[in-house]
Amino acid sequence: MADEPLILGIETSCDETGVGIVRGHSLLADALASSVEEHARFGGVVPEVASRAHLEAIVPTMDRALAEAGVSLADIDAIAVTSGPGLAGALLVGVAAAKGYALAAEKPVYGVNHLAAHVAVDTLEHGPLPEPAVALLVSGGHSSLLLVDDLARGVTPLGATIDDAAGEAFDKVARLLGLPFPGGPYIDREARAGDPAAIAFPRGLTAAKDLATHRYDFSFSGLKTAVARWVEARQRAGEPVPVADVAASFQEAVCDVLVTKALDACRTNGIDTLVIGGGVAANSRLRAMAEHRAAKHHIQVRAPRPRLCTDNGAMVAALGSHLVASGVAPSRLDLPADSAMPLTMVSV
């Protein structure tokens, strides 16, 4: 609707500089600058490199987003920015930029939670989010299950990773297999030619004794170690490593745990909508497995298109739009960048 507020979102929590513009649930612009190639030679994101890349990219990315949407900064009604969690230096760049643009254009600013934004971005694809819903957020730094009663005012954590997050495990296993960084897309690609039942890798925190205390929590450290030991044993024996089979079997173990626990959370809480977000939500096997198993229990699975799963400004703008529509007051201009922003805090 033309009378809905025009919201601009800025995302700089890790290695993507994103600026998105939305009106209601309509995406008008999604400009992105990635520094992933600068980190690839280190096998992971280097915080200082990411911060400097954001400094160089933020103004050109802002200009591209405004041009793509065909609007000026004066047309924007509010600015939303990721204020946490994430890399401290990277967050500071985005928050400082948002404050500067908001002050110069005399616009309200909303400091928002990066993880809640991964839930909100689905509204750009599928419209308003049914509440309550269960959200499965899986990325390089987080594997979380959330009960979403009221996205504008808070979410209830059900479970989280207790060691390696799913995306982190993908990166580490990819490195073991000689695949490039970031590992997720390459594991996904290799797995399509492999046998997911070739190797019986463990499913962390799924034994009865673990479910008693960690029913909705995740652990992928043991799986990562099991893959490493299996690969090393093949190499010691002078045998070739079947990369496709290892990738498929590892991916199947991760997806099995994620989907099993997410659907258990839905059924236990009587909820028929599961939202999947975060970078790992782009994984083709995770999406297919979730939809197949959920259908048996009449649970709807919602996941944005792969480009909107990874960090982007559109998701921040989407959450900002939801906050404005819900009557949430804007943040103060001295809002902080909080690298450890808790899941229960949607905005500051």
mmCIF file of N, CA and C in Angstrom, residues 45 53 62 68 89 127 142 146 151 167 176 182 212 214 238 259 286-287 322:
data_model
loop_
_atom_site.group_PDB
_atom_site.id
_atom_site.type_symbol
_atom_site.label_atom_id
_atom_site.label_comp_id
_atom_site.label_asym_id
_atom_site.label_seq_id
_atom_site.Cartn_x
_atom_site.Cartn_y
_atom_site.Cartn_z
ATOM 1 N N VAL A 45 35.824 -15.564 8.879
ATOM 2 C CA VAL A 45 35.693 -14.115 8.910
ATOM 3 C C VAL A 45 36.680 -13.511 9.904
ATOM 4 N N ALA A 53 35.927 -3.308 5.602
ATOM 5 C CA ALA A 53 35.133 -3.488 4.389
ATOM 6 C C ALA A 53 33.789 -2.778 4.503
ATOM 7 N N MET A 62 24.357 2.200 0.303
ATOM 8 C CA MET A 62 23.194 3.051 0.576
ATOM 9 C C MET A 62 22.720 3.739 -0.700
ATOM 10 N N GLU A 68 17.876 2.030 -6.507
ATOM 11 C CA GLU A 68 17.078 0.872 -6.913
ATOM 12 C C GLU A 68 15.607 1.047 -6.563
ATOM 13 N N GLY A 89 33.003 -4.551 16.060
ATOM 14 C CA GLY A 89 33.463 -3.508 15.150
ATOM 15 C C GLY A 89 32.571 -3.352 13.942
ATOM 16 N N GLY A 127 4.002 -12.847 3.425
ATOM 17 C CA GLY A 127 3.017 -12.014 4.110
ATOM 18 C C GLY A 127 3.117 -12.116 5.621
ATOM 19 N N HIS A 142 24.810 -19.072 15.010
ATOM 20 C CA HIS A 142 23.653 -19.393 15.842
ATOM 21 C C HIS A 142 22.879 -20.587 15.298
ATOM 22 N N LEU A 146 13.053 -20.803 18.547
ATOM 23 C CA LEU A 146 12.351 -19.733 19.241
ATOM 24 C C LEU A 146 10.848 -19.922 19.152
ATOM 25 N N LEU A 151 6.362 -10.920 17.641
ATOM 26 C CA LEU A 151 7.683 -10.574 17.127
ATOM 27 C C LEU A 151 8.065 -9.134 17.426
ATOM 28 N N GLY A 167 26.105 -23.656 10.898
ATOM 29 C CA GLY A 167 26.892 -23.038 9.837
ATOM 30 C C GLY A 167 28.383 -23.151 10.079
ATOM 31 N N LEU A 176 37.905 -29.503 5.950
ATOM 32 C CA LEU A 176 38.454 -30.870 6.032
ATOM 33 C C LEU A 176 38.438 -31.558 4.671
ATOM 34 N N PRO A 182 32.772 -19.713 2.006
ATOM 35 C CA PRO A 182 32.059 -20.403 3.086
ATOM 36 C C PRO A 182 31.599 -21.789 2.657
ATOM 37 N N ALA A 212 16.477 -35.288 27.947
ATOM 38 C CA ALA A 212 15.906 -34.940 29.251
ATOM 39 C C ALA A 212 16.315 -33.544 29.691
ATOM 40 N N HIS A 214 18.369 -31.387 27.352
ATOM 41 C CA HIS A 214 18.664 -30.546 26.189
ATOM 42 C C HIS A 214 17.715 -30.857 25.031
ATOM 43 N N GLY A 238 45.638 -44.734 3.267
ATOM 44 C CA GLY A 238 45.991 -44.509 1.869
ATOM 45 C C GLY A 238 44.827 -44.671 0.921
ATOM 46 N N VAL A 259 15.678 -30.572 11.905
ATOM 47 C CA VAL A 259 14.266 -30.760 11.572
ATOM 48 C C VAL A 259 13.530 -31.521 12.674
ATOM 49 N N LEU A 286 17.925 -29.233 3.784
ATOM 50 C CA LEU A 286 17.192 -28.814 4.976
ATOM 51 C C LEU A 286 15.768 -28.404 4.607
ATOM 52 N N ARG A 287 15.623 -27.639 3.543
ATOM 53 C CA ARG A 287 14.301 -27.182 3.128
ATOM 54 C C ARG A 287 13.423 -28.354 2.697
ATOM 55 N N HIS A 322 7.747 -3.928 10.667
ATOM 56 C CA HIS A 322 6.847 -4.589 11.616
ATOM 57 C C HIS A 322 6.782 -3.812 12.931
#
